[in-house]
């Protein structure tokens, strides 16, 4: 196992705070990095699909367990007012179903657990759609995405290639158990069609917004030992490509095309190796189960 993901958090979080002016030039939209403008009209399909009690319980016990900013959601007996834009003080009104029996059917892209097929003893995963998402890219992108390292003169370890190999092995085993396996990626090619050059202007704006008044481009080869590399347009535009744009495109693929019952994201992760200049492999291993919910107050403030 090797280290993944801890180093870039500070600048990435700063990037998250970038607000973008809406095309109308009126209220400022508070979008996550590369986030899409929210389509509130889609929620009209959810009118009267949930009761007051269910809504209040899910807000309190599942989705907003850390609380939320003042005025973000107001619940009364008949409806909930959900803040669309803090500057404009505009709201979406979600009307509740009067009771369980009058709930309208919920439009779903996903199958709820109770509608999954019954398991067969010899094929316990039959009928299940499982998407495999091998983390990162590997191949020629491994150095750029900072998922490349070498112990002495041995073959370099590249997380994106490891996750792809592990996913292909896992796919065979899942298929034997009856699952329908879908790959979010099955090569070292990015899913996003964007490349770092597409994000130079956005990278420059993010850096200026976060207190780097004259961000430098930096040369063709990014020096991994440059202590101020995070303040270069090059580093920012690369992370916008391989992390933000790539992950958002993978989400689009999962949500609009693959429609799996389960997504398995594979990483080789998150243990420090001590001195990064002389890395060592370490033994600890982790399993993280990610379930939708428990959003932080700061996350709930985003319009998207
Ligand atoms: Zn990783």
mmCIF file of C-alpha atoms and ligand atoms in Angstrom:
data_model
loop_
_atom_site.group_PDB
_atom_site.id
_atom_site.type_symbol
_atom_site.label_atom_id
_atom_site.label_comp_id
_atom_site.label_asym_id
_atom_site.label_seq_id
_atom_site.Cartn_x
_atom_site.Cartn_y
_atom_site.Cartn_z
ATOM 1 C CA UNK A 1 0.000 0.000 0.000
ATOM 2 C CA UNK A 2 1.179 3.518 -0.511
ATOM 3 C CA UNK A 3 0.203 7.024 0.177
ATOM 4 C CA UNK A 4 -2.511 8.699 -1.854
ATOM 5 C CA UNK A 5 -4.439 11.871 -1.615
ATOM 6 C CA UNK A 6 -3.343 13.852 1.400
ATOM 7 C CA UNK A 7 -0.950 16.381 -0.047
ATOM 8 C CA UNK A 8 -3.125 18.610 -2.183
ATOM 9 C CA UNK A 9 -5.992 19.185 0.183
ATOM 10 C CA UNK A 10 -5.250 22.783 1.129
ATOM 11 C CA UNK A 11 -5.220 24.295 -2.331
ATOM 12 C CA UNK A 12 -8.016 22.017 -3.484
ATOM 13 C CA UNK A 13 -10.229 23.269 -0.682
ATOM 14 C CA UNK A 14 -9.412 26.822 -1.664
ATOM 15 C CA UNK A 15 -10.448 25.949 -5.186
ATOM 16 C CA UNK A 16 -13.776 24.714 -3.901
ATOM 17 C CA UNK A 17 -14.539 28.183 -2.639
ATOM 18 C CA UNK A 18 -14.536 29.742 -6.090
ATOM 19 C CA UNK A 19 -17.827 31.424 -6.809
ATOM 20 C CA UNK A 20 -18.908 31.998 -10.379
ATOM 21 C CA UNK A 21 -21.140 34.793 -11.595
ATOM 22 C CA UNK A 22 -24.358 33.548 -13.103
ATOM 23 C CA UNK A 23 -24.950 34.374 -16.772
ATOM 24 C CA UNK A 24 -27.666 36.843 -15.776
ATOM 25 C CA UNK A 25 -25.107 38.831 -13.790
ATOM 26 C CA UNK A 26 -27.558 38.959 -10.882
ATOM 27 C CA UNK A 27 -27.067 36.762 -7.832
ATOM 28 C CA UNK A 28 -23.747 34.994 -7.449
ATOM 29 C CA UNK A 29 -23.951 31.241 -7.756
ATOM 30 C CA UNK A 30 -21.925 29.274 -5.234
ATOM 31 C CA UNK A 31 -20.897 26.235 -7.266
ATOM 32 C CA UNK A 32 -18.364 23.518 -6.488
ATOM 33 C CA UNK A 33 -15.343 23.429 -8.809
ATOM 34 C CA UNK A 34 -16.553 22.550 -12.344
ATOM 35 C CA UNK A 35 -20.042 22.115 -10.896
ATOM 36 C CA UNK A 36 -23.081 22.418 -13.166
ATOM 37 C CA UNK A 37 -25.848 24.974 -12.640
ATOM 38 C CA UNK A 38 -28.531 23.276 -10.567
ATOM 39 C CA UNK A 39 -31.671 22.307 -12.482
ATOM 40 C CA UNK A 40 -34.322 22.920 -9.855
ATOM 41 C CA UNK A 41 -37.157 22.162 -12.271
ATOM 42 C CA UNK A 42 -36.182 18.471 -12.153
ATOM 43 C CA UNK A 43 -37.362 18.429 -8.543
ATOM 44 C CA UNK A 44 -40.922 19.209 -9.672
ATOM 45 C CA UNK A 45 -41.208 15.485 -10.402
ATOM 46 C CA UNK A 46 -40.781 14.845 -6.656
ATOM 47 C CA UNK A 47 -43.779 16.924 -5.520
ATOM 48 C CA UNK A 48 -45.978 15.000 -3.065
ATOM 49 C CA UNK A 49 -43.760 11.904 -3.128
ATOM 50 C CA UNK A 50 -42.713 12.162 0.521
ATOM 51 C CA UNK A 51 -44.531 12.888 3.796
ATOM 52 C CA UNK A 52 -43.546 15.621 6.239
ATOM 53 C CA UNK A 53 -42.373 13.069 8.816
ATOM 54 C CA UNK A 54 -40.205 11.124 6.387
ATOM 55 C CA UNK A 55 -38.640 14.301 5.009
ATOM 56 C CA UNK A 56 -37.852 15.677 8.467
ATOM 57 C CA UNK A 57 -36.406 12.350 9.590
ATOM 58 C CA UNK A 58 -34.172 12.001 6.530
ATOM 59 C CA UNK A 59 -32.893 15.582 6.873
ATOM 60 C CA UNK A 60 -32.104 15.134 10.548
ATOM 61 C CA UNK A 61 -30.869 11.542 10.701
ATOM 62 C CA UNK A 62 -29.368 10.915 7.259
ATOM 63 C CA UNK A 63 -28.454 13.910 5.099
ATOM 64 C CA UNK A 64 -27.803 16.891 7.394
ATOM 65 C CA UNK A 65 -26.542 15.225 10.558
ATOM 66 C CA UNK A 66 -24.042 18.077 11.123
ATOM 67 C CA UNK A 67 -26.765 20.723 10.885
ATOM 68 C CA UNK A 68 -27.016 23.366 8.144
ATOM 69 C CA UNK A 69 -26.675 27.107 7.609
ATOM 70 C CA UNK A 70 -29.439 29.414 8.735
ATOM 71 C CA UNK A 71 -32.455 29.448 6.437
ATOM 72 C CA UNK A 72 -31.184 26.671 4.149
ATOM 73 C CA UNK A 73 -34.243 24.468 4.691
ATOM 74 C CA UNK A 74 -37.476 25.506 6.388
ATOM 75 C CA UNK A 75 -39.977 22.789 7.127
ATOM 76 C CA UNK A 76 -43.637 23.451 7.893
ATOM 77 C CA UNK A 77 -46.620 21.095 7.939
ATOM 78 C CA UNK A 78 -47.445 21.184 4.241
ATOM 79 C CA UNK A 79 -44.128 21.863 2.557
ATOM 80 C CA UNK A 80 -40.405 22.512 2.796
ATOM 81 C CA UNK A 81 -38.792 25.722 1.559
ATOM 82 C CA UNK A 82 -35.321 24.974 0.209
ATOM 83 C CA UNK A 83 -32.909 27.851 -0.393
ATOM 84 C CA UNK A 84 -31.922 28.065 -4.069
ATOM 85 C CA UNK A 85 -29.675 31.109 -3.817
ATOM 86 C CA UNK A 86 -28.608 32.885 -0.651
ATOM 87 C CA UNK A 87 -27.954 36.290 -2.275
ATOM 88 C CA UNK A 88 -31.235 36.348 -4.134
ATOM 89 C CA UNK A 89 -33.142 34.683 -1.238
ATOM 90 C CA UNK A 90 -34.956 32.495 -3.758
ATOM 91 C CA UNK A 91 -36.527 29.223 -2.648
ATOM 92 C CA UNK A 92 -37.834 25.976 -4.059
ATOM 93 C CA UNK A 93 -41.077 24.756 -2.509
ATOM 94 C CA UNK A 94 -41.425 20.998 -2.079
ATOM 95 C CA UNK A 95 -45.004 20.003 -1.247
ATOM 96 C CA UNK A 96 -45.402 16.990 1.040
ATOM 97 C CA UNK A 97 -47.750 14.050 0.527
ATOM 98 C CA UNK A 98 -50.585 14.272 3.081
ATOM 99 C CA UNK A 99 -50.010 10.702 4.272
ATOM 100 C CA UNK A 100 -48.390 7.412 3.265
ATOM 101 C CA UNK A 101 -51.301 6.300 1.126
ATOM 102 C CA UNK A 102 -51.371 9.485 -0.961
ATOM 103 C CA UNK A 103 -47.665 9.467 -1.811
ATOM 104 C CA UNK A 104 -47.057 9.747 -5.536
ATOM 105 C CA UNK A 105 -44.578 7.259 -7.029
ATOM 106 C CA UNK A 106 -40.926 8.386 -6.908
ATOM 107 C CA UNK A 107 -39.170 8.541 -10.280
ATOM 108 C CA UNK A 108 -35.993 6.482 -9.877
ATOM 109 C CA UNK A 109 -32.783 5.918 -11.800
ATOM 110 C CA UNK A 110 -31.826 3.280 -9.212
ATOM 111 C CA UNK A 111 -33.454 0.130 -7.953
ATOM 112 C CA UNK A 112 -34.265 0.212 -4.240
ATOM 113 C CA UNK A 113 -32.874 -2.751 -2.269
ATOM 114 C CA UNK A 114 -36.281 -4.363 -1.894
ATOM 115 C CA UNK A 115 -36.753 -4.641 -5.660
ATOM 116 C CA UNK A 116 -33.439 -6.406 -6.267
ATOM 117 C CA UNK A 117 -33.747 -9.985 -7.581
ATOM 118 C CA UNK A 118 -33.740 -12.904 -5.165
ATOM 119 C CA UNK A 119 -30.347 -14.550 -4.798
ATOM 120 C CA UNK A 120 -29.649 -18.085 -6.034
ATOM 121 C CA UNK A 121 -27.438 -20.311 -3.866
ATOM 122 C CA UNK A 122 -24.870 -20.982 -6.632
ATOM 123 C CA UNK A 123 -25.005 -17.430 -8.092
ATOM 124 C CA UNK A 124 -25.468 -15.110 -5.109
ATOM 125 C CA UNK A 125 -24.922 -11.967 -7.227
ATOM 126 C CA UNK A 126 -27.174 -12.918 -10.145
ATOM 127 C CA UNK A 127 -29.109 -9.964 -11.535
ATOM 128 C CA UNK A 128 -26.916 -7.410 -9.729
ATOM 129 C CA UNK A 129 -25.290 -4.653 -11.765
ATOM 130 C CA UNK A 130 -21.875 -3.791 -10.311
ATOM 131 C CA UNK A 131 -19.762 -0.938 -11.717
ATOM 132 C CA UNK A 132 -16.004 -1.099 -11.179
ATOM 133 C CA UNK A 133 -14.251 2.268 -10.981
ATOM 134 C CA UNK A 134 -10.474 1.785 -11.033
ATOM 135 C CA UNK A 135 -9.147 4.892 -9.278
ATOM 136 C CA UNK A 136 -6.873 7.363 -11.117
ATOM 137 C CA UNK A 137 -5.562 6.902 -14.667
ATOM 138 C CA UNK A 138 -2.100 5.347 -14.659
ATOM 139 C CA UNK A 139 -0.150 4.969 -17.912
ATOM 140 C CA UNK A 140 1.329 8.202 -19.201
ATOM 141 C CA UNK A 141 -0.726 10.220 -16.688
ATOM 142 C CA UNK A 142 0.688 8.552 -13.563
ATOM 143 C CA UNK A 143 3.383 11.140 -12.882
ATOM 144 C CA UNK A 144 1.069 14.094 -13.541
ATOM 145 C CA UNK A 145 -1.561 12.745 -11.156
ATOM 146 C CA UNK A 146 1.179 12.135 -8.551
ATOM 147 C CA UNK A 147 0.421 8.440 -8.372
ATOM 148 C CA UNK A 148 3.881 7.252 -9.406
ATOM 149 C CA UNK A 149 6.765 6.332 -7.231
ATOM 150 C CA UNK A 150 9.796 4.139 -7.281
ATOM 151 C CA UNK A 151 11.523 2.216 -4.514
ATOM 152 C CA UNK A 152 15.239 2.108 -5.387
ATOM 153 C CA UNK A 153 15.620 0.781 -8.964
ATOM 154 C CA UNK A 154 12.492 -1.418 -8.952
ATOM 155 C CA UNK A 155 9.589 -1.044 -11.415
ATOM 156 C CA UNK A 156 7.693 2.173 -10.598
ATOM 157 C CA UNK A 157 4.452 1.748 -8.650
ATOM 158 C CA UNK A 158 1.576 3.501 -10.452
ATOM 159 C CA UNK A 159 -1.745 3.393 -8.638
ATOM 160 C CA UNK A 160 -3.899 3.887 -11.768
ATOM 161 C CA UNK A 161 -2.399 0.794 -13.424
ATOM 162 C CA UNK A 162 -2.687 -1.261 -10.234
ATOM 163 C CA UNK A 163 -6.359 -0.427 -9.776
ATOM 164 C CA UNK A 164 -7.112 -1.331 -13.412
ATOM 165 C CA UNK A 165 -5.377 -4.695 -13.074
ATOM 166 C CA UNK A 166 -7.128 -5.422 -9.783
ATOM 167 C CA UNK A 167 -10.496 -4.467 -11.328
ATOM 168 C CA UNK A 168 -10.057 -6.898 -14.223
ATOM 169 C CA UNK A 169 -9.244 -9.723 -11.787
ATOM 170 C CA UNK A 170 -12.191 -8.768 -9.603
ATOM 171 C CA UNK A 171 -14.538 -8.626 -12.619
ATOM 172 C CA UNK A 172 -13.917 -12.311 -13.410
ATOM 173 C CA UNK A 173 -14.731 -13.327 -9.852
ATOM 174 C CA UNK A 174 -17.874 -11.206 -9.661
ATOM 175 C CA UNK A 175 -19.084 -12.580 -12.992
ATOM 176 C CA UNK A 176 -18.611 -16.139 -11.718
ATOM 177 C CA UNK A 177 -20.922 -15.237 -8.834
ATOM 178 C CA UNK A 178 -23.528 -14.059 -11.340
ATOM 179 C CA UNK A 179 -23.018 -10.268 -11.372
ATOM 180 C CA UNK A 180 -23.267 -8.125 -14.474
ATOM 181 C CA UNK A 181 -19.995 -6.145 -14.359
ATOM 182 C CA UNK A 182 -19.643 -2.692 -15.926
ATOM 183 C CA UNK A 183 -16.347 -0.797 -16.143
ATOM 184 C CA UNK A 184 -16.295 2.923 -15.461
ATOM 185 C CA UNK A 185 -12.905 2.856 -17.206
ATOM 186 C CA UNK A 186 -11.143 -0.096 -18.791
ATOM 187 C CA UNK A 187 -7.990 1.557 -20.124
ATOM 188 C CA UNK A 188 -5.550 4.277 -19.085
ATOM 189 C CA UNK A 189 -7.445 6.831 -21.181
ATOM 190 C CA UNK A 190 -9.357 9.535 -19.271
ATOM 191 C CA UNK A 191 -13.165 9.533 -19.445
ATOM 192 C CA UNK A 192 -13.214 13.327 -19.670
ATOM 193 C CA UNK A 193 -12.559 14.837 -23.097
ATOM 194 C CA UNK A 194 -10.915 17.862 -21.439
ATOM 195 C CA UNK A 195 -7.176 18.251 -20.970
ATOM 196 C CA UNK A 196 -5.076 20.534 -18.717
ATOM 197 C CA UNK A 197 -4.777 23.167 -21.471
ATOM 198 C CA UNK A 198 -8.568 23.615 -21.327
ATOM 199 C CA UNK A 199 -8.315 24.774 -17.705
ATOM 200 C CA UNK A 200 -5.501 27.329 -17.806
ATOM 201 C CA UNK A 201 -7.803 30.336 -17.518
ATOM 202 C CA UNK A 202 -9.876 28.789 -14.721
ATOM 203 C CA UNK A 203 -6.668 27.779 -12.903
ATOM 204 C CA UNK A 204 -5.412 31.351 -13.130
ATOM 205 C CA UNK A 205 -8.691 32.710 -11.727
ATOM 206 C CA UNK A 206 -8.687 30.193 -8.865
ATOM 207 C CA UNK A 207 -5.143 31.161 -7.885
ATOM 208 C CA UNK A 208 -5.845 34.907 -8.040
ATOM 209 C CA UNK A 209 -9.011 34.413 -6.005
ATOM 210 C CA UNK A 210 -6.973 32.562 -3.389
ATOM 211 C CA UNK A 211 -4.311 35.183 -2.881
ATOM 212 C CA UNK A 212 -1.752 34.497 -5.632
ATOM 213 C CA UNK A 213 -2.002 37.819 -7.534
ATOM 214 C CA UNK A 214 0.341 36.912 -10.395
ATOM 215 C CA UNK A 215 0.355 33.141 -10.759
ATOM 216 C CA UNK A 216 3.262 31.760 -12.749
ATOM 217 C CA UNK A 217 2.842 29.224 -15.535
ATOM 218 C CA UNK A 218 5.988 27.229 -14.763
ATOM 219 C CA UNK A 219 8.055 25.382 -17.351
ATOM 220 C CA UNK A 220 7.200 22.335 -19.422
ATOM 221 C CA UNK A 221 8.359 19.826 -16.799
ATOM 222 C CA UNK A 222 6.713 20.211 -13.426
ATOM 223 C CA UNK A 223 9.320 19.896 -10.703
ATOM 224 C CA UNK A 224 7.837 17.608 -8.005
ATOM 225 C CA UNK A 225 10.200 19.132 -5.439
ATOM 226 C CA UNK A 226 9.059 22.712 -6.071
ATOM 227 C CA UNK A 227 7.573 23.688 -2.724
ATOM 228 C CA UNK A 228 5.342 26.282 -4.377
ATOM 229 C CA UNK A 229 4.171 24.121 -7.269
ATOM 230 C CA UNK A 230 0.582 24.296 -6.006
ATOM 231 C CA UNK A 231 0.596 28.001 -6.796
ATOM 232 C CA UNK A 232 1.391 27.484 -10.486
ATOM 233 C CA UNK A 233 -1.193 27.597 -13.264
ATOM 234 C CA UNK A 234 0.250 24.381 -14.587
ATOM 235 C CA UNK A 235 -0.329 22.388 -11.362
ATOM 236 C CA UNK A 236 -3.828 23.828 -10.894
ATOM 237 C CA UNK A 237 -4.875 23.176 -14.505
ATOM 238 C CA UNK A 238 -3.579 19.607 -14.253
ATOM 239 C CA UNK A 239 -5.532 18.843 -11.088
ATOM 240 C CA UNK A 240 -8.650 20.390 -12.644
ATOM 241 C CA UNK A 241 -8.192 17.875 -15.471
ATOM 242 C CA UNK A 242 -7.225 14.621 -13.735
ATOM 243 C CA UNK A 243 -9.279 15.061 -10.589
ATOM 244 C CA UNK A 244 -12.240 17.444 -10.928
ATOM 245 C CA UNK A 245 -13.113 17.009 -14.591
ATOM 246 C CA UNK A 246 -12.327 13.281 -14.677
ATOM 247 C CA UNK A 247 -14.285 12.437 -11.529
ATOM 248 C CA UNK A 248 -17.284 14.507 -12.600
ATOM 249 C CA UNK A 249 -17.348 12.750 -15.987
ATOM 250 C CA UNK A 250 -17.166 9.361 -14.311
ATOM 251 C CA UNK A 251 -20.128 10.356 -12.156
ATOM 252 C CA UNK A 252 -22.085 11.362 -15.274
ATOM 253 C CA UNK A 253 -21.320 7.974 -16.820
ATOM 254 C CA UNK A 254 -22.456 6.118 -13.682
ATOM 255 C CA UNK A 255 -25.593 8.217 -13.202
ATOM 256 C CA UNK A 256 -26.832 8.541 -16.771
ATOM 257 C CA UNK A 257 -25.599 5.391 -18.566
ATOM 258 C CA UNK A 258 -24.464 2.550 -16.322
ATOM 259 C CA UNK A 259 -27.155 2.708 -13.602
ATOM 260 C CA UNK A 260 -25.459 0.112 -11.398
ATOM 261 C CA UNK A 261 -26.789 -1.232 -8.094
ATOM 262 C CA UNK A 262 -23.324 -0.824 -6.585
ATOM 263 C CA UNK A 263 -20.145 1.069 -7.553
ATOM 264 C CA UNK A 264 -16.809 -0.279 -6.353
ATOM 265 C CA UNK A 265 -14.053 2.374 -6.441
ATOM 266 C CA UNK A 266 -10.620 0.786 -6.191
ATOM 267 C CA UNK A 267 -7.650 2.608 -4.683
ATOM 268 C CA UNK A 268 -4.383 1.685 -3.078
ATOM 269 C CA UNK A 269 -4.365 4.298 -0.441
ATOM 270 C CA UNK A 270 -3.650 6.618 2.347
ATOM 271 C CA UNK A 271 -0.760 5.419 4.455
ATOM 272 C CA UNK A 272 2.220 7.693 4.892
ATOM 273 C CA UNK A 273 5.518 6.148 3.855
ATOM 274 C CA UNK A 274 7.681 8.432 5.916
ATOM 275 C CA UNK A 275 10.191 10.375 3.869
ATOM 276 C CA UNK A 276 8.617 10.792 0.393
ATOM 277 C CA UNK A 277 12.074 10.935 -1.186
ATOM 278 C CA UNK A 278 12.866 7.404 -0.001
ATOM 279 C CA UNK A 279 9.427 5.721 -0.015
ATOM 280 C CA UNK A 280 8.727 2.304 1.472
ATOM 281 C CA UNK A 281 5.777 -0.036 1.005
ATOM 282 C CA UNK A 282 3.719 -0.495 4.192
ATOM 283 C CA UNK A 283 1.332 -3.207 5.384
ATOM 284 C CA UNK A 284 -1.854 -1.491 6.690
ATOM 285 C CA UNK A 285 -4.969 -1.959 4.548
ATOM 286 C CA UNK A 286 -8.347 -0.198 4.679
ATOM 287 C CA UNK A 287 -11.892 -0.730 3.471
ATOM 288 C CA UNK A 288 -14.065 2.400 3.251
ATOM 289 C CA UNK A 289 -17.778 2.097 2.605
ATOM 290 C CA UNK A 290 -19.186 5.359 1.214
ATOM 291 C CA UNK A 291 -22.911 5.927 1.612
ATOM 292 C CA UNK A 292 -24.785 9.030 0.477
ATOM 293 C CA UNK A 293 -25.550 11.327 3.407
ATOM 294 C CA UNK A 294 -24.108 13.117 6.456
ATOM 295 C CA UNK A 295 -23.058 16.204 4.507
ATOM 296 C CA UNK A 296 -20.963 18.871 6.177
ATOM 297 C CA UNK A 297 -22.478 22.317 6.702
ATOM 298 C CA UNK A 298 -19.994 23.777 4.200
ATOM 299 C CA UNK A 299 -20.936 21.201 1.561
ATOM 300 C CA UNK A 300 -24.641 21.969 1.959
ATOM 301 C CA UNK A 301 -23.951 25.641 1.208
ATOM 302 C CA UNK A 302 -23.096 24.859 -2.418
ATOM 303 C CA UNK A 303 -25.898 25.603 -4.866
ATOM 304 C CA UNK A 304 -25.121 22.462 -6.837
HETATM 305 ZN ZN1 LIG B 1 -6.113 6.633 -4.851
#
